[in-house]
PDB file of C-alpha atoms in Angstrom:
ATOM      1  CA  MET T   1       0.000   0.000   0.000  1.00  0.00           C
ATOM      2  CA  GLY T   2       2.979   2.317   0.497  1.00  0.00           C
ATOM      3  CA  LEU T   3       1.481   3.703   3.684  1.00  0.00           C
ATOM      4  CA  ALA T   4       4.429   2.676   5.840  1.00  0.00           C
ATOM      5  CA  VAL T   5       6.865   4.781   3.808  1.00  0.00           C
ATOM      6  CA  LEU T   6       4.609   7.832   3.962  1.00  0.00           C
ATOM      7  CA  LEU T   7       4.168   7.449   7.712  1.00  0.00           C
ATOM      8  CA  ALA T   8       7.866   6.977   8.324  1.00  0.00           C
ATOM      9  CA  VAL T   9       8.742  10.170   6.490  1.00  0.00           C
ATOM     10  CA  SER T  10       5.936  12.280   7.949  1.00  0.00           C
ATOM     11  CA  GLY T  11       7.193  12.750  11.487  1.00  0.00           C
ATOM     12  CA  ARG T  12       9.656  10.166  12.692  1.00  0.00           C
ATOM     13  CA  SER T  13      11.892  12.745  14.383  1.00  0.00           C
ATOM     14  CA  LEU T  14       9.068  13.972  16.628  1.00  0.00           C
ATOM     15  CA  LEU T  15       8.925  10.857  18.804  1.00  0.00           C
ATOM     16  CA  ARG T  16      11.394   8.754  20.775  1.00  0.00           C
ATOM     17  CA  TYR T  17      10.500   5.835  18.553  1.00  0.00           C
ATOM     18  CA  ASP T  18       8.320   5.449  15.495  1.00  0.00           C
ATOM     19  CA  GLY T  19       5.161   5.432  17.629  1.00  0.00           C
ATOM     20  CA  SER T  20       1.897   3.654  17.044  1.00  0.00           C
ATOM     21  CA  ILE T  21      -0.490   4.556  14.271  1.00  0.00           C
ATOM     22  CA  LEU T  22      -4.111   4.904  15.332  1.00  0.00           C
ATOM     23  CA  VAL T  23      -7.013   5.073  12.901  1.00  0.00           C
ATOM     24  CA  MET T  24     -10.339   6.377  14.156  1.00  0.00           C
ATOM     25  CA  LEU T  25     -13.237   5.183  12.031  1.00  0.00           C
ATOM     26  CA  ALA T  26     -16.339   7.217  11.219  1.00  0.00           C
ATOM     27  CA  ASP T  27     -19.434   6.016  13.046  1.00  0.00           C
ATOM     28  CA  GLY T  28     -22.415   7.301  11.081  1.00  0.00           C
ATOM     29  CA  ASP T  29     -22.830  10.882   9.898  1.00  0.00           C
ATOM     30  CA  ASP T  30     -22.773  12.685  13.258  1.00  0.00           C
ATOM     31  CA  HIS T  31     -19.695  14.889  12.803  1.00  0.00           C
ATOM     32  CA  ILE T  32     -20.158  16.620  16.164  1.00  0.00           C
ATOM     33  CA  ALA T  33     -20.111  13.329  18.085  1.00  0.00           C
ATOM     34  CA  ALA T  34     -17.101  12.196  16.030  1.00  0.00           C
ATOM     35  CA  GLY T  35     -15.245  15.410  16.871  1.00  0.00           C
ATOM     36  CA  ARG T  36     -15.996  14.912  20.560  1.00  0.00           C
ATOM     37  CA  ARG T  37     -14.687  11.330  20.405  1.00  0.00           C
ATOM     38  CA  LEU T  38     -11.526  12.515  18.694  1.00  0.00           C
ATOM     39  CA  LEU T  39     -10.904  15.264  21.255  1.00  0.00           C
ATOM     40  CA  ARG T  40     -11.588  12.922  24.199  1.00  0.00           C
ATOM     41  CA  THR T  41      -9.141  10.406  22.722  1.00  0.00           C
ATOM     42  CA  TRP T  42      -6.399  13.013  22.293  1.00  0.00           C
ATOM     43  CA  LEU T  43      -6.938  14.381  25.815  1.00  0.00           C
ATOM     44  CA  ALA T  44      -6.833  10.881  27.330  1.00  0.00           C
ATOM     45  CA  LEU T  45      -3.568  10.146  25.499  1.00  0.00           C
ATOM     46  CA  ALA T  46      -2.085  13.462  26.706  1.00  0.00           C
ATOM     47  CA  GLU T  47      -3.040  12.573  30.298  1.00  0.00           C
ATOM     48  CA  HIS T  48      -0.731   9.572  29.964  1.00  0.00           C
ATOM     49  CA  GLY T  49       2.160  11.653  28.624  1.00  0.00           C
ATOM     50  CA  LEU T  50       1.679  10.677  24.994  1.00  0.00           C
ATOM     51  CA  ALA T  51       1.986  13.075  22.070  1.00  0.00           C
ATOM     52  CA  VAL T  52      -0.335  13.015  19.073  1.00  0.00           C
ATOM     53  CA  HIS T  53       0.823  13.818  15.551  1.00  0.00           C
ATOM     54  CA  PRO T  54      -2.102  13.977  13.080  1.00  0.00           C
ATOM     55  CA  LEU T  55      -1.478  12.450   9.666  1.00  0.00           C
ATOM     56  CA  SER T  56      -4.535  13.912   7.964  1.00  0.00           C
ATOM     57  CA  GLN T  57      -2.728  14.266   4.631  1.00  0.00           C
ATOM     58  CA  LEU T  58      -3.187  10.524   4.152  1.00  0.00           C
ATOM     59  CA  ILE T  59      -6.974  10.681   4.427  1.00  0.00           C
ATOM     60  CA  ASP T  60      -7.206  13.972   2.519  1.00  0.00           C
ATOM     61  CA  CYS T  61      -5.944  12.180  -0.590  1.00  0.00           C
ATOM     62  CA  PRO T  62      -8.779  10.109  -2.132  1.00  0.00           C
ATOM     63  CA  VAL T  63      -6.437   7.347  -3.330  1.00  0.00           C
ATOM     64  CA  THR T  64      -4.756   6.695   0.033  1.00  0.00           C
ATOM     65  CA  ALA T  65      -8.044   7.199   1.917  1.00  0.00           C
ATOM     66  CA  ALA T  66      -9.722   4.516  -0.213  1.00  0.00           C
ATOM     67  CA  ARG T  67      -6.828   2.099   0.248  1.00  0.00           C
ATOM     68  CA  LEU T  68      -6.778   2.708   3.994  1.00  0.00           C
ATOM     69  CA  ALA T  69     -10.566   2.196   4.190  1.00  0.00           C
ATOM     70  CA  GLU T  70     -10.144  -1.177   2.476  1.00  0.00           C
ATOM     71  CA  ARG T  71      -7.387  -2.132   4.879  1.00  0.00           C
ATOM     72  CA  VAL T  72      -9.210  -1.188   8.116  1.00  0.00           C
ATOM     73  CA  GLY T  73     -12.726  -2.115   7.024  1.00  0.00           C
ATOM     74  CA  GLY T  74     -14.369   1.281   7.473  1.00  0.00           C
ATOM     75  CA  LYS T  75     -14.213   4.959   6.609  1.00  0.00           C
ATOM     76  CA  PRO T  76     -11.201   6.612   8.310  1.00  0.00           C
ATOM     77  CA  LEU T  77     -12.160   9.729  10.226  1.00  0.00           C
ATOM     78  CA  ALA T  78      -8.724  10.476  11.669  1.00  0.00           C
ATOM     79  CA  LEU T  79      -5.255   8.997  11.408  1.00  0.00           C
ATOM     80  CA  PHE T  80      -2.493   9.891  13.818  1.00  0.00           C
ATOM     81  CA  ARG T  81       0.798   8.720  15.249  1.00  0.00           C
ATOM     82  CA  VAL T  82       1.025   8.417  19.037  1.00  0.00           C
ATOM     83  CA  GLY T  83       4.140   8.097  21.157  1.00  0.00           C
ATOM     84  CA  ARG T  84       6.322   9.635  23.820  1.00  0.00           C
ATOM     85  CA  PRO T  85       7.696  13.008  22.646  1.00  0.00           C
ATOM     86  CA  LEU T  86      11.422  13.715  22.400  1.00  0.00           C
ATOM     87  CA  ALA T  87      10.897  17.086  24.091  1.00  0.00           C
ATOM     88  CA  ALA T  88       8.041  18.781  25.896  1.00  0.00           C
ATOM     89  CA  PRO T  89       5.608  20.227  23.376  1.00  0.00           C
ATOM     90  CA  THR T  90       5.485  23.990  22.981  1.00  0.00           C
ATOM     91  CA  ARG T  91       2.398  25.303  24.712  1.00  0.00           C
ATOM     92  CA  SER T  92      -0.053  27.358  22.737  1.00  0.00           C
ATOM     93  CA  ALA T  93      -0.367  31.064  23.569  1.00  0.00           C
ATOM     94  CA  ARG T  94      -4.143  30.697  23.366  1.00  0.00           C
ATOM     95  CA  LEU T  95      -6.212  30.650  26.540  1.00  0.00           C
TER      96      LEU T  95
END
């Protein structure tokens, strides 16, 4: 599928190791509920000291999105790498 090469290039230096790739699948057409699930997932991972690196470029491309959907058996809503960060993330200036 070529996905491994794309993932390896897209952010390897951000984590202490290659990290795990998580795919969140769409569950119906309720985009608000899906957004809440995504945010809760990211916050739960952060609570455990894990960093999240979105890989949305892979699902923005129709060809790779279709191939990924075949592979995971559903429509990908979000795709991200998770792992321990090399350095503390820079905090946003937003409130």
